[in-house]
Amino acid sequence: MVSSSCVLWAQEPAESRSVWDGVYTEEQAKRGEAVYKKECGACHGEMLTGGESAPPLTGGGFQANWNGLTLGDLFDRIRKTMPQSKPGSLTRQQDSDVLAFMLNMNKFPAGKTELYRQSEMLKEIRFETKKPTAKD
Amino acid sequence: MLPRKAKGGSLPFACLLMSSLIPATAFAQYHPKDTEWPSYAADLAGTRYRPLDQINASNFSNLEIAWRIKTDNFGDRPEYKLEGTPLMVNGVLYATAGSRRAVIALDAESGELLWIHGEHEGKRGGAAPRQLSGRGLAYWSDGVDERIFYVTPGFRLICLDAKTGARVPSFGENGVVDLKLDDDQTISDWNSNHEWVPNLETGEIGIQSAPVVAKDTVMVGAAFREGMTPRSMRNNKGYVRGFDVRTGKRLWIFHTIPKKGEFGYDTWDKGSAEYTGNTGVWSQITVDEQLGLVYLPVESPTSDFYGGHRPGNNLFGESLVCVDLKTGERKWYFQLVHHPLWDMDISSAPILADITVDGKPVKAVAQPTKQGFLYVFDRVTGKPIWPMPEKPVEAGNVPGEWYSPTQPIPSKPAAYSRNGVSTDDLIDFTPALREQAKQIVSKYKLGPVFAPPTVSKLEGPLGTLTMGTASGGTNWPGGSYDPETHTVYVYACNSCIEPIGLVESPKEVSDLRYIAGVAGREVQILRGPGENAGADSPKPPKRRAGSQYQRLDIDGLPLVKPPYGTISAISLDKGQITWQIAHGETPDVVRNSEHLKGMNIPRTGQETYNIGTLVTKTLVIAGEGQVTTTSEHPRGAMLRAYDKVTGKEVGAVYMPAPQSGSPMTYMVHGKQYIVVAVSGGPYSGEYLAYALPSAGE
């Protein structure tokens, strides 16, 4: 997964996007925050720092888990397994909004367009921990 | 999903295996072998030790995955928190697995699935406080029958025929003992009228650890929801029970909260023993079969951080209790923390060790803890091996709280991980980072171990900044013990900061006066996995002005100095730390930090609380709890081996995901295996079996 996406990036830098490219909007993150607080915060913590039994959704450990994968992978993980008591009970829009809130809390920049709701399209957005320096 | 055969490995042994399961000597008592792993922690002493040496310093890095098994299909959804440690007896590996907490039996050489058992518990399972696959199971044999015991999420003790996976009809009711019954209390829950009424379906009690079998008694403790924000000062109690392995008949019960008239009842002022609950034994029980003694690590009473509704020392909360294997009668106890206020559950298996102190042999028990003290006692008498004087500790000023004026502090060994926060602990890679860290912590109260929680205030303090509390030090995986060198090996999180602030609880949220929270932010009930925030649950008050997110890191860098996680070797003969190393690759967020560009940072270890160790003839083995992406390996984690004498790393092998369950080892037909559970983030649960390449490969 890592090597193939790196190859893709190397070949098509202009079309390939990452979480550093403003892939959600502030407004979407705000909607996501409301959903998060209702559906996710009790286990993962209001500040996404995790609980005794649920992992953090922010910070170095969380980001390292997803480094090199795509937002599609992260979206599918949420969609298929969360909330744990009722997996799949949120709409795609709600899941997408929660993902936008998570990106915001992880200090990835907001942009002008909202996140997709389709896994296949989200798979085109790479989750990268390191901020690219050569793309300015 | 099908188990893969070892590359060039041997033929399936299913037929041979089935015949080998019939014992040659009928009715002979089962005697575990050094090459097997018959208990959750290798043996009843909690050592996680096997004297195997085929895998050693010279070849550890050559290990290959011999077989692997994904656990996705052992439940109606995949699990990302696989915490089990399998057993291995007679060439068969037994494990709990998947979101169903299924029990699986595998051929220990090939990984072939021999049988599977699962209980469909419906709402009772769905309402359970501790769900998912759990940590393991127990094995028993009298030389003829072989039985496997485990506890379902819905709190049923199940007895299976180890050969077939079928329930044993003669045990309990058709192989089941309902643990919510015959518990010297009526398991209850709140109804919609806020009345505390009997309810076997949703009444809160369960367990995720493995039952323990010693001689002919199977023992089970109890666990509850997370206790930082309980809905009530009242809850079910976590008693410990022993059952007959053949019939399931209850043999004894130990009241972890004494009943009226029993010893310790008077440590609960104002009748608080009547309604206070929790105080279970959710971690592993250990047993000295020869002495006929059982060691119970007891957790906190109801409400982790506010004890105003349970004035007094609260026996046997956060105590190590020794009871008789046959009767459950208390032999001795030692309360590690009086009037618990820090979530210092005794969270792992007590370790039994026959040591030599000042030239005299001592039968000892050593207890790793969240607070980084290794408490060591004579396990016959309960007397500390080295003095543990009661030392004055700071009293707080939370309204209505009751404070113990002293706490016992071990004089030896020294604390093996941080258990308080001071300015000296703060990050010091650069002066600027130190200043930023000082700025962040200035909003909190700092202090040493047992610094009291505070009421959270907008103007400060937001809370007490603690380490060695809820998630610090050593948690459920516990430590290992080498009986050859009388050394305990134990992982500790050395950077798990826990802010403990209290806020007044709105009546519609909890009947406690205070629960955990942060000034200016919504009061929220904190839950564990699978707990449902139901549609009818009370709505919290709206956010008040002035609240802000306060992150306890600097652009991902931990607030405190490395090492972030350690493995310590502690000589029990001397009461001294003989070596201590940073365990785990430097996290990506540290290695790639803009703040540290151009700096050479030695390996920092990792901030995680769930690392178990394994000790063999020559090695200490433990995986990493965090994923990293480095120039040496793609995104993944390493299973590392250290020379057990020096702590020097002697090998490492790649895992696709972090270690989430403690490793174990065994040998079958001349080949040593190491099995470890991995999961987390994008990676669903999987057991990996490593072995050396076969000759000629």
Tab-separated table of N, CA and C in Angstrom, chain B residues 124-191:
chain	number	residue	atom	x	y	z
B	124	ARG	N	-28.134	-9.373	26.481
B	124	ARG	CA	-27.262	-9.497	27.649
B	124	ARG	C	-25.793	-9.299	27.263
B	125	GLY	N	-25.407	-9.863	26.135
B	125	GLY	CA	-24.041	-9.650	25.661
B	125	GLY	C	-23.827	-8.222	25.188
B	126	GLY	N	-24.856	-7.679	24.522
B	126	GLY	CA	-24.741	-6.321	23.993
B	126	GLY	C	-24.674	-5.261	25.069
B	127	ALA	N	-25.239	-5.573	26.259
B	127	ALA	CA	-25.237	-4.604	27.358
B	127	ALA	C	-24.035	-4.788	28.280
B	128	ALA	N	-23.183	-5.731	27.961
B	128	ALA	CA	-22.093	-6.081	28.881
B	128	ALA	C	-21.077	-4.950	29.023
B	129	PRO	N	-20.539	-4.779	30.227
B	129	PRO	CA	-19.572	-3.699	30.421
B	129	PRO	C	-18.216	-3.979	29.782
B	130	ARG	N	-17.860	-5.227	29.616
B	130	ARG	CA	-16.546	-5.565	29.048
B	130	ARG	C	-16.757	-6.551	27.910
B	131	GLN	N	-16.729	-6.024	26.688
B	131	GLN	CA	-17.048	-6.851	25.534
B	131	GLN	C	-15.775	-7.255	24.792
B	132	LEU	N	-15.978	-7.696	23.593
B	132	LEU	CA	-14.897	-8.117	22.690
B	132	LEU	C	-14.231	-9.410	23.176
B	133	SER	N	-13.052	-9.697	22.634
B	133	SER	CA	-12.561	-11.079	22.715
B	133	SER	C	-11.980	-11.460	24.068
B	134	GLY	N	-11.743	-10.495	24.922
B	134	GLY	CA	-11.209	-10.864	26.228
B	134	GLY	C	-9.747	-11.255	26.144
B	135	ARG	N	-9.221	-11.738	27.270
B	135	ARG	CA	-7.764	-11.958	27.333
B	135	ARG	C	-7.373	-13.421	27.327
B	136	GLY	N	-8.328	-14.327	27.512
B	136	GLY	CA	-7.923	-15.711	27.430
B	136	GLY	C	-8.832	-16.646	28.187
B	137	LEU	N	-8.314	-17.839	28.422
B	137	LEU	CA	-9.124	-18.896	29.005
B	137	LEU	C	-8.252	-19.781	29.893
B	138	ALA	N	-8.877	-20.806	30.444
B	138	ALA	CA	-8.159	-21.687	31.370
B	138	ALA	C	-8.323	-23.135	30.930
B	139	TYR	N	-7.314	-23.944	31.244
B	139	TYR	CA	-7.292	-25.356	30.873
B	139	TYR	C	-7.237	-26.196	32.129
B	140	TRP	N	-7.925	-27.316	32.107
B	140	TRP	CA	-7.874	-28.267	33.229
B	140	TRP	C	-7.930	-29.680	32.686
B	141	SER	N	-7.202	-30.565	33.328
B	141	SER	CA	-7.299	-31.979	32.969
B	141	SER	C	-7.016	-32.823	34.197
B	142	ASP	N	-7.706	-33.960	34.281
B	142	ASP	CA	-7.382	-34.922	35.337
B	142	ASP	C	-6.632	-36.102	34.755
B	143	GLY	N	-6.177	-35.950	33.516
B	143	GLY	CA	-5.496	-37.038	32.846
B	143	GLY	C	-6.417	-37.785	31.896
B	144	VAL	N	-7.718	-37.606	32.074
B	144	VAL	CA	-8.679	-38.223	31.163
B	144	VAL	C	-9.468	-37.114	30.455
B	145	ASP	N	-10.250	-36.417	31.253
B	145	ASP	CA	-10.997	-35.292	30.696
B	145	ASP	C	-10.059	-34.099	30.512
B	146	GLU	N	-10.307	-33.365	29.474
B	146	GLU	CA	-9.626	-32.078	29.294
B	146	GLU	C	-10.707	-31.026	29.128
B	147	ARG	N	-10.599	-29.955	29.882
B	147	ARG	CA	-11.645	-28.938	29.825
B	147	ARG	C	-11.060	-27.546	29.589
B	148	ILE	N	-11.827	-26.751	28.900
B	148	ILE	CA	-11.490	-25.346	28.680
B	148	ILE	C	-12.571	-24.491	29.337
B	149	PHE	N	-12.144	-23.507	30.103
B	149	PHE	CA	-13.085	-22.592	30.763
B	149	PHE	C	-12.880	-21.172	30.231
B	150	TYR	N	-13.989	-20.492	30.015
B	150	TYR	CA	-13.890	-19.060	29.733
B	150	TYR	C	-15.172	-18.395	30.197
B	151	VAL	N	-15.139	-17.056	30.260
B	151	VAL	CA	-16.306	-16.291	30.672
B	151	VAL	C	-16.765	-15.456	29.490
B	152	THR	N	-18.041	-15.545	29.173
B	152	THR	CA	-18.593	-14.788	28.045
B	152	THR	C	-18.710	-13.311	28.422
B	153	PRO	N	-18.861	-12.432	27.425
B	153	PRO	CA	-19.089	-11.018	27.757
B	153	PRO	C	-20.292	-10.838	28.688
B	154	GLY	N	-21.342	-11.657	28.509
B	154	GLY	CA	-22.548	-11.555	29.341
B	154	GLY	C	-22.407	-12.202	30.701
B	155	PHE	N	-21.212	-12.605	31.089
B	155	PHE	CA	-20.886	-13.099	32.432
B	155	PHE	C	-21.469	-14.483	32.701
B	156	ARG	N	-21.143	-15.400	31.785
B	156	ARG	CA	-21.448	-16.808	32.005
B	156	ARG	C	-20.129	-17.565	31.967
B	157	LEU	N	-19.953	-18.450	32.935
B	157	LEU	CA	-18.766	-19.303	32.938
B	157	LEU	C	-19.102	-20.548	32.111
B	158	ILE	N	-18.303	-20.778	31.057
B	158	ILE	CA	-18.576	-21.871	30.124
B	158	ILE	C	-17.486	-22.923	30.271
B	159	CYS	N	-17.913	-24.178	30.311
B	159	CYS	CA	-16.978	-25.305	30.386
B	159	CYS	C	-17.095	-26.112	29.102
B	160	LEU	N	-15.978	-26.233	28.391
B	160	LEU	CA	-15.968	-26.932	27.104
B	160	LEU	C	-15.097	-28.181	27.172
B	161	ASP	N	-15.476	-29.163	26.408
B	161	ASP	CA	-14.621	-30.330	26.196
B	161	ASP	C	-13.472	-29.881	25.288
B	162	ALA	N	-12.246	-29.988	25.776
B	162	ALA	CA	-11.106	-29.458	25.011
B	162	ALA	C	-10.892	-30.211	23.704
B	163	LYS	N	-11.439	-31.412	23.617
B	163	LYS	CA	-11.227	-32.185	22.382
B	163	LYS	C	-12.189	-31.778	21.273
B	164	THR	N	-13.385	-31.330	21.678
B	164	THR	CA	-14.418	-31.093	20.667
B	164	THR	C	-14.936	-29.655	20.638
B	165	GLY	N	-14.770	-28.918	21.727
B	165	GLY	CA	-15.342	-27.579	21.803
B	165	GLY	C	-16.805	-27.589	22.221
B	166	ALA	N	-17.343	-28.771	22.501
B	166	ALA	CA	-18.747	-28.847	22.946
B	166	ALA	C	-18.819	-28.567	24.445
B	167	ARG	N	-19.938	-27.985	24.875
B	167	ARG	CA	-20.130	-27.773	26.306
B	167	ARG	C	-20.144	-29.110	27.038
B	168	VAL	N	-19.651	-29.079	28.276
B	168	VAL	CA	-19.659	-30.291	29.111
B	168	VAL	C	-20.963	-30.298	29.912
B	169	PRO	N	-21.896	-31.193	29.572
B	169	PRO	CA	-23.242	-31.131	30.164
B	169	PRO	C	-23.255	-31.259	31.687
B	170	SER	N	-22.289	-31.969	32.249
B	170	SER	CA	-22.314	-32.213	33.698
B	170	SER	C	-21.838	-31.005	34.495
B	171	PHE	N	-21.362	-29.972	33.830
B	171	PHE	CA	-20.891	-28.773	34.521
B	171	PHE	C	-22.010	-27.737	34.529
B	172	GLY	N	-22.366	-27.267	35.721
B	172	GLY	CA	-23.428	-26.269	35.822
B	172	GLY	C	-24.693	-26.754	35.142
B	173	GLU	N	-25.335	-25.869	34.416
B	173	GLU	CA	-26.504	-26.273	33.627
B	173	GLU	C	-26.071	-26.407	32.191
B	174	ASN	N	-25.882	-27.631	31.780
B	174	ASN	CA	-25.462	-27.903	30.404
B	174	ASN	C	-24.202	-27.130	30.022
B	175	GLY	N	-23.234	-27.148	30.933
B	175	GLY	CA	-21.941	-26.537	30.633
B	175	GLY	C	-21.831	-25.072	30.969
B	176	VAL	N	-22.852	-24.511	31.626
B	176	VAL	CA	-22.876	-23.069	31.889
B	176	VAL	C	-23.170	-22.791	33.363
B	177	VAL	N	-22.401	-21.909	33.964
B	177	VAL	CA	-22.765	-21.343	35.266
B	177	VAL	C	-23.071	-19.865	35.034
B	178	ASP	N	-24.286	-19.466	35.363
B	178	ASP	CA	-24.671	-18.063	35.209
B	178	ASP	C	-24.054	-17.268	36.357
B	179	LEU	N	-23.047	-16.484	36.032
B	179	LEU	CA	-22.307	-15.774	37.087
B	179	LEU	C	-23.082	-14.593	37.660
B	180	LYS	N	-24.213	-14.260	37.044
B	180	LYS	CA	-25.031	-13.186	37.619
B	180	LYS	C	-25.949	-13.728	38.723
B	181	LEU	N	-25.898	-15.032	38.954
B	181	LEU	CA	-26.699	-15.645	40.020
B	181	LEU	C	-25.771	-16.153	41.120
B	182	ASP	N	-26.367	-16.420	42.285
B	182	ASP	CA	-25.642	-17.041	43.398
B	182	ASP	C	-24.379	-16.254	43.739
B	183	ASP	N	-24.539	-14.950	43.851
B	183	ASP	CA	-23.386	-14.058	44.037
B	183	ASP	C	-23.486	-13.268	45.347
B	184	ASP	N	-24.297	-13.720	46.273
B	184	ASP	CA	-24.508	-13.034	47.560
B	184	ASP	C	-24.962	-11.590	47.369
B	185	GLN	N	-25.537	-11.299	46.239
B	185	GLN	CA	-26.137	-10.000	45.946
B	185	GLN	C	-27.091	-10.233	44.771
B	186	THR	N	-28.004	-9.343	44.589
B	186	THR	CA	-28.916	-9.442	43.446
B	186	THR	C	-28.451	-8.451	42.392
B	187	ILE	N	-27.954	-8.986	41.299
B	187	ILE	CA	-27.420	-8.105	40.258
B	187	ILE	C	-28.569	-7.234	39.731
B	188	SER	N	-28.352	-5.923	39.760
B	188	SER	CA	-29.440	-4.974	39.503
B	188	SER	C	-28.999	-3.880	38.543
B	189	ASP	N	-29.987	-3.120	38.116
B	189	ASP	CA	-29.724	-1.986	37.226
B	189	ASP	C	-30.795	-0.931	37.503
B	190	TRP	N	-30.578	0.261	37.022
B	190	TRP	CA	-31.565	1.319	37.175
B	190	TRP	C	-32.647	1.136	36.124
B	191	ASN	N	-33.907	1.263	36.542
B	191	ASN	CA	-34.976	1.225	35.543
B	191	ASN	C	-35.327	2.653	35.112
